[in-house]
Amino acid sequence: MTRLELYHQKTKQFSWKGPFFFILTCLLLTVGFFIFRYYYQSTIKIESPEENLGSQVVIHLPDGKEVFTYENYIFEKDGRTSYKGERNTIDLTGGTVTYENWE
């Protein structure tokens, strides 16, 4: 037996089982993560509270202009009629309030 045959009798064969199962496990974990994420995000529902605005009104001002608003935005304080919106307050004193459906 030569020295070459003594030290190189059989070459070690590469096993495909280890990398195959590793890649398969990573793939299954990734798919499972995305399915769980999709299911979890679809169960979250954000609902805003229902706001009661009242009936629709039209305020006819003495100068001929009209203000279209809802009943709950109008208030009276010290004999003055005012509109209180999200960002501003408008004095509507002297206007006539009529209940109409507008669009």
mmCIF file with all atom_site columns, C-alpha atoms in Angstrom:
data_model
loop_
_atom_site.group_PDB
_atom_site.id
_atom_site.type_symbol
_atom_site.label_atom_id
_atom_site.label_alt_id
_atom_site.label_comp_id
_atom_site.label_asym_id
_atom_site.label_entity_id
_atom_site.label_seq_id
_atom_site.pdbx_PDB_ins_code
_atom_site.Cartn_x
_atom_site.Cartn_y
_atom_site.Cartn_z
_atom_site.occupancy
_atom_site.B_iso_or_equiv
_atom_site.pdbx_formal_charge
_atom_site.auth_seq_id
_atom_site.auth_comp_id
_atom_site.auth_asym_id
_atom_site.auth_atom_id
_atom_site.pdbx_PDB_model_num
ATOM 1   C CA . MET A 1 1   ? 0.000   0.000  0.000  1.00 0.00 ? 1   MET A CA 1
ATOM 2   C CA . THR A 1 2   ? 1.426   3.326  -1.011 1.00 0.00 ? 2   THR A CA 1
ATOM 3   C CA . ARG A 1 3   ? 1.438   6.413  1.095  1.00 0.00 ? 3   ARG A CA 1
ATOM 4   C CA . LEU A 1 4   ? -1.229  7.953  -1.134 1.00 0.00 ? 4   LEU A CA 1
ATOM 5   C CA . GLU A 1 5   ? -3.526  4.979  -0.679 1.00 0.00 ? 5   GLU A CA 1
ATOM 6   C CA . LEU A 1 6   ? -2.886  4.905  3.073  1.00 0.00 ? 6   LEU A CA 1
ATOM 7   C CA . TYR A 1 7   ? -3.937  8.480  3.791  1.00 0.00 ? 7   TYR A CA 1
ATOM 8   C CA . HIS A 1 8   ? -6.488  8.912  1.035  1.00 0.00 ? 8   HIS A CA 1
ATOM 9   C CA . GLN A 1 9   ? -8.413  5.723  1.092  1.00 0.00 ? 9   GLN A CA 1
ATOM 10  C CA . LYS A 1 10  ? -11.937 7.156  0.964  1.00 0.00 ? 10  LYS A CA 1
ATOM 11  C CA . THR A 1 11  ? -13.054 10.694 0.444  1.00 0.00 ? 11  THR A CA 1
ATOM 12  C CA . LYS A 1 12  ? -15.721 11.897 2.819  1.00 0.00 ? 12  LYS A CA 1
ATOM 13  C CA . GLN A 1 13  ? -18.988 12.356 0.986  1.00 0.00 ? 13  GLN A CA 1
ATOM 14  C CA . PHE A 1 14  ? -20.880 15.603 1.525  1.00 0.00 ? 14  PHE A CA 1
ATOM 15  C CA . SER A 1 15  ? -24.312 15.056 3.068  1.00 0.00 ? 15  SER A CA 1
ATOM 16  C CA . TRP A 1 16  ? -27.142 17.123 1.644  1.00 0.00 ? 16  TRP A CA 1
ATOM 17  C CA . LYS A 1 17  ? -29.481 16.264 4.520  1.00 0.00 ? 17  LYS A CA 1
ATOM 18  C CA . GLY A 1 18  ? -28.192 18.935 6.927  1.00 0.00 ? 18  GLY A CA 1
ATOM 19  C CA . PRO A 1 19  ? -28.379 22.006 4.645  1.00 0.00 ? 19  PRO A CA 1
ATOM 20  C CA . PHE A 1 20  ? -31.654 20.786 3.129  1.00 0.00 ? 20  PHE A CA 1
ATOM 21  C CA . PHE A 1 21  ? -33.366 20.535 6.526  1.00 0.00 ? 21  PHE A CA 1
ATOM 22  C CA . PHE A 1 22  ? -31.880 23.885 7.623  1.00 0.00 ? 22  PHE A CA 1
ATOM 23  C CA . ILE A 1 23  ? -33.216 25.680 4.534  1.00 0.00 ? 23  ILE A CA 1
ATOM 24  C CA . LEU A 1 24  ? -36.578 23.941 4.865  1.00 0.00 ? 24  LEU A CA 1
ATOM 25  C CA . THR A 1 25  ? -36.841 24.930 8.539  1.00 0.00 ? 25  THR A CA 1
ATOM 26  C CA . CYS A 1 26  ? -35.966 28.573 7.760  1.00 0.00 ? 26  CYS A CA 1
ATOM 27  C CA . LEU A 1 27  ? -38.538 28.626 4.964  1.00 0.00 ? 27  LEU A CA 1
ATOM 28  C CA . LEU A 1 28  ? -41.273 27.204 7.201  1.00 0.00 ? 28  LEU A CA 1
ATOM 29  C CA . LEU A 1 29  ? -40.484 29.686 9.983  1.00 0.00 ? 29  LEU A CA 1
ATOM 30  C CA . THR A 1 30  ? -40.590 32.605 7.544  1.00 0.00 ? 30  THR A CA 1
ATOM 31  C CA . VAL A 1 31  ? -43.909 31.515 6.055  1.00 0.00 ? 31  VAL A CA 1
ATOM 32  C CA . GLY A 1 32  ? -45.343 30.962 9.538  1.00 0.00 ? 32  GLY A CA 1
ATOM 33  C CA . PHE A 1 33  ? -44.193 34.417 10.637 1.00 0.00 ? 33  PHE A CA 1
ATOM 34  C CA . PHE A 1 34  ? -45.863 36.136 7.696  1.00 0.00 ? 34  PHE A CA 1
ATOM 35  C CA . ILE A 1 35  ? -49.112 34.160 8.128  1.00 0.00 ? 35  ILE A CA 1
ATOM 36  C CA . PHE A 1 36  ? -49.199 35.024 11.837 1.00 0.00 ? 36  PHE A CA 1
ATOM 37  C CA . ARG A 1 37  ? -48.465 38.690 11.085 1.00 0.00 ? 37  ARG A CA 1
ATOM 38  C CA . TYR A 1 38  ? -51.223 38.881 8.463  1.00 0.00 ? 38  TYR A CA 1
ATOM 39  C CA . TYR A 1 39  ? -53.744 37.202 10.764 1.00 0.00 ? 39  TYR A CA 1
ATOM 40  C CA . TYR A 1 40  ? -52.793 39.381 13.729 1.00 0.00 ? 40  TYR A CA 1
ATOM 41  C CA . GLN A 1 41  ? -53.049 42.640 11.739 1.00 0.00 ? 41  GLN A CA 1
ATOM 42  C CA . SER A 1 42  ? -56.400 41.653 10.268 1.00 0.00 ? 42  SER A CA 1
ATOM 43  C CA . THR A 1 43  ? -57.867 41.179 13.756 1.00 0.00 ? 43  THR A CA 1
ATOM 44  C CA . ILE A 1 44  ? -57.041 44.759 14.819 1.00 0.00 ? 44  ILE A CA 1
ATOM 45  C CA . LYS A 1 45  ? -59.999 47.052 14.216 1.00 0.00 ? 45  LYS A CA 1
ATOM 46  C CA . ILE A 1 46  ? -59.850 50.741 15.044 1.00 0.00 ? 46  ILE A CA 1
ATOM 47  C CA . GLU A 1 47  ? -63.250 52.328 15.385 1.00 0.00 ? 47  GLU A CA 1
ATOM 48  C CA . SER A 1 48  ? -63.818 55.974 16.076 1.00 0.00 ? 48  SER A CA 1
ATOM 49  C CA . PRO A 1 49  ? -66.473 56.905 18.585 1.00 0.00 ? 49  PRO A CA 1
ATOM 50  C CA . GLU A 1 50  ? -69.825 57.804 17.116 1.00 0.00 ? 50  GLU A CA 1
ATOM 51  C CA . GLU A 1 51  ? -70.436 61.526 17.349 1.00 0.00 ? 51  GLU A CA 1
ATOM 52  C CA . ASN A 1 52  ? -73.970 62.843 17.613 1.00 0.00 ? 52  ASN A CA 1
ATOM 53  C CA . LEU A 1 53  ? -74.015 66.093 15.643 1.00 0.00 ? 53  LEU A CA 1
ATOM 54  C CA . GLY A 1 54  ? -77.733 66.749 15.871 1.00 0.00 ? 54  GLY A CA 1
ATOM 55  C CA . SER A 1 55  ? -80.021 67.727 13.059 1.00 0.00 ? 55  SER A CA 1
ATOM 56  C CA . GLN A 1 56  ? -78.952 69.822 10.076 1.00 0.00 ? 56  GLN A CA 1
ATOM 57  C CA . VAL A 1 57  ? -79.671 73.537 10.287 1.00 0.00 ? 57  VAL A CA 1
ATOM 58  C CA . VAL A 1 58  ? -79.268 76.585 8.067  1.00 0.00 ? 58  VAL A CA 1
ATOM 59  C CA . ILE A 1 59  ? -78.655 79.950 9.685  1.00 0.00 ? 59  ILE A CA 1
ATOM 60  C CA . HIS A 1 60  ? -79.757 82.938 7.592  1.00 0.00 ? 60  HIS A CA 1
ATOM 61  C CA . LEU A 1 61  ? -77.703 85.964 8.640  1.00 0.00 ? 61  LEU A CA 1
ATOM 62  C CA . PRO A 1 62  ? -78.969 89.569 8.380  1.00 0.00 ? 62  PRO A CA 1
ATOM 63  C CA . ASP A 1 63  ? -76.487 90.382 5.583  1.00 0.00 ? 63  ASP A CA 1
ATOM 64  C CA . GLY A 1 64  ? -77.964 87.629 3.357  1.00 0.00 ? 64  GLY A CA 1
ATOM 65  C CA . LYS A 1 65  ? -75.341 84.958 3.896  1.00 0.00 ? 65  LYS A CA 1
ATOM 66  C CA . GLU A 1 66  ? -76.159 81.414 4.965  1.00 0.00 ? 66  GLU A CA 1
ATOM 67  C CA . VAL A 1 67  ? -74.291 79.117 7.324  1.00 0.00 ? 67  VAL A CA 1
ATOM 68  C CA . PHE A 1 68  ? -74.818 75.364 6.974  1.00 0.00 ? 68  PHE A CA 1
ATOM 69  C CA . THR A 1 69  ? -74.040 73.472 10.170 1.00 0.00 ? 69  THR A CA 1
ATOM 70  C CA . TYR A 1 70  ? -75.333 71.002 12.720 1.00 0.00 ? 70  TYR A CA 1
ATOM 71  C CA . GLU A 1 71  ? -77.476 71.783 15.729 1.00 0.00 ? 71  GLU A CA 1
ATOM 72  C CA . ASN A 1 72  ? -74.930 70.696 18.345 1.00 0.00 ? 72  ASN A CA 1
ATOM 73  C CA . TYR A 1 73  ? -72.354 73.238 17.104 1.00 0.00 ? 73  TYR A CA 1
ATOM 74  C CA . ILE A 1 74  ? -74.647 76.179 17.895 1.00 0.00 ? 74  ILE A CA 1
ATOM 75  C CA . PHE A 1 75  ? -74.850 77.556 21.417 1.00 0.00 ? 75  PHE A CA 1
ATOM 76  C CA . GLU A 1 76  ? -76.235 80.629 23.112 1.00 0.00 ? 76  GLU A CA 1
ATOM 77  C CA . LYS A 1 77  ? -74.349 82.523 25.780 1.00 0.00 ? 77  LYS A CA 1
ATOM 78  C CA . ASP A 1 78  ? -75.394 85.861 27.284 1.00 0.00 ? 78  ASP A CA 1
ATOM 79  C CA . GLY A 1 79  ? -78.099 86.309 24.631 1.00 0.00 ? 79  GLY A CA 1
ATOM 80  C CA . ARG A 1 80  ? -75.648 85.853 21.745 1.00 0.00 ? 80  ARG A CA 1
ATOM 81  C CA . THR A 1 81  ? -75.845 82.983 19.279 1.00 0.00 ? 81  THR A CA 1
ATOM 82  C CA . SER A 1 82  ? -72.471 81.524 18.303 1.00 0.00 ? 82  SER A CA 1
ATOM 83  C CA . TYR A 1 83  ? -71.062 78.716 16.225 1.00 0.00 ? 83  TYR A CA 1
ATOM 84  C CA . LYS A 1 84  ? -68.285 76.712 17.905 1.00 0.00 ? 84  LYS A CA 1
ATOM 85  C CA . GLY A 1 85  ? -66.352 74.598 15.410 1.00 0.00 ? 85  GLY A CA 1
ATOM 86  C CA . GLU A 1 86  ? -63.134 72.626 15.701 1.00 0.00 ? 86  GLU A CA 1
ATOM 87  C CA . ARG A 1 87  ? -60.867 75.602 15.020 1.00 0.00 ? 87  ARG A CA 1
ATOM 88  C CA . ASN A 1 88  ? -62.961 78.760 15.226 1.00 0.00 ? 88  ASN A CA 1
ATOM 89  C CA . THR A 1 89  ? -65.924 80.484 16.809 1.00 0.00 ? 89  THR A CA 1
ATOM 90  C CA . ILE A 1 90  ? -68.297 82.614 14.710 1.00 0.00 ? 90  ILE A CA 1
ATOM 91  C CA . ASP A 1 91  ? -70.825 85.093 16.099 1.00 0.00 ? 91  ASP A CA 1
ATOM 92  C CA . LEU A 1 92  ? -74.239 84.417 14.544 1.00 0.00 ? 92  LEU A CA 1
ATOM 93  C CA . THR A 1 93  ? -76.267 86.931 16.543 1.00 0.00 ? 93  THR A CA 1
ATOM 94  C CA . GLY A 1 94  ? -79.286 88.185 14.626 1.00 0.00 ? 94  GLY A CA 1
ATOM 95  C CA . GLY A 1 95  ? -79.459 85.135 12.356 1.00 0.00 ? 95  GLY A CA 1
ATOM 96  C CA . THR A 1 96  ? -82.544 83.013 11.858 1.00 0.00 ? 96  THR A CA 1
ATOM 97  C CA . VAL A 1 97  ? -82.156 79.281 12.434 1.00 0.00 ? 97  VAL A CA 1
ATOM 98  C CA . THR A 1 98  ? -84.165 76.974 10.153 1.00 0.00 ? 98  THR A CA 1
ATOM 99  C CA . TYR A 1 99  ? -84.059 73.209 10.266 1.00 0.00 ? 99  TYR A CA 1
ATOM 100 C CA . GLU A 1 100 ? -83.435 71.899 6.734  1.00 0.00 ? 100 GLU A CA 1
ATOM 101 C CA . ASN A 1 101 ? -81.827 68.836 5.216  1.00 0.00 ? 101 ASN A CA 1
ATOM 102 C CA . TRP A 1 102 ? -78.899 69.959 3.086  1.00 0.00 ? 102 TRP A CA 1
ATOM 103 C CA . GLU A 1 103 ? -76.275 68.002 1.250  1.00 0.00 ? 103 GLU A CA 1
#
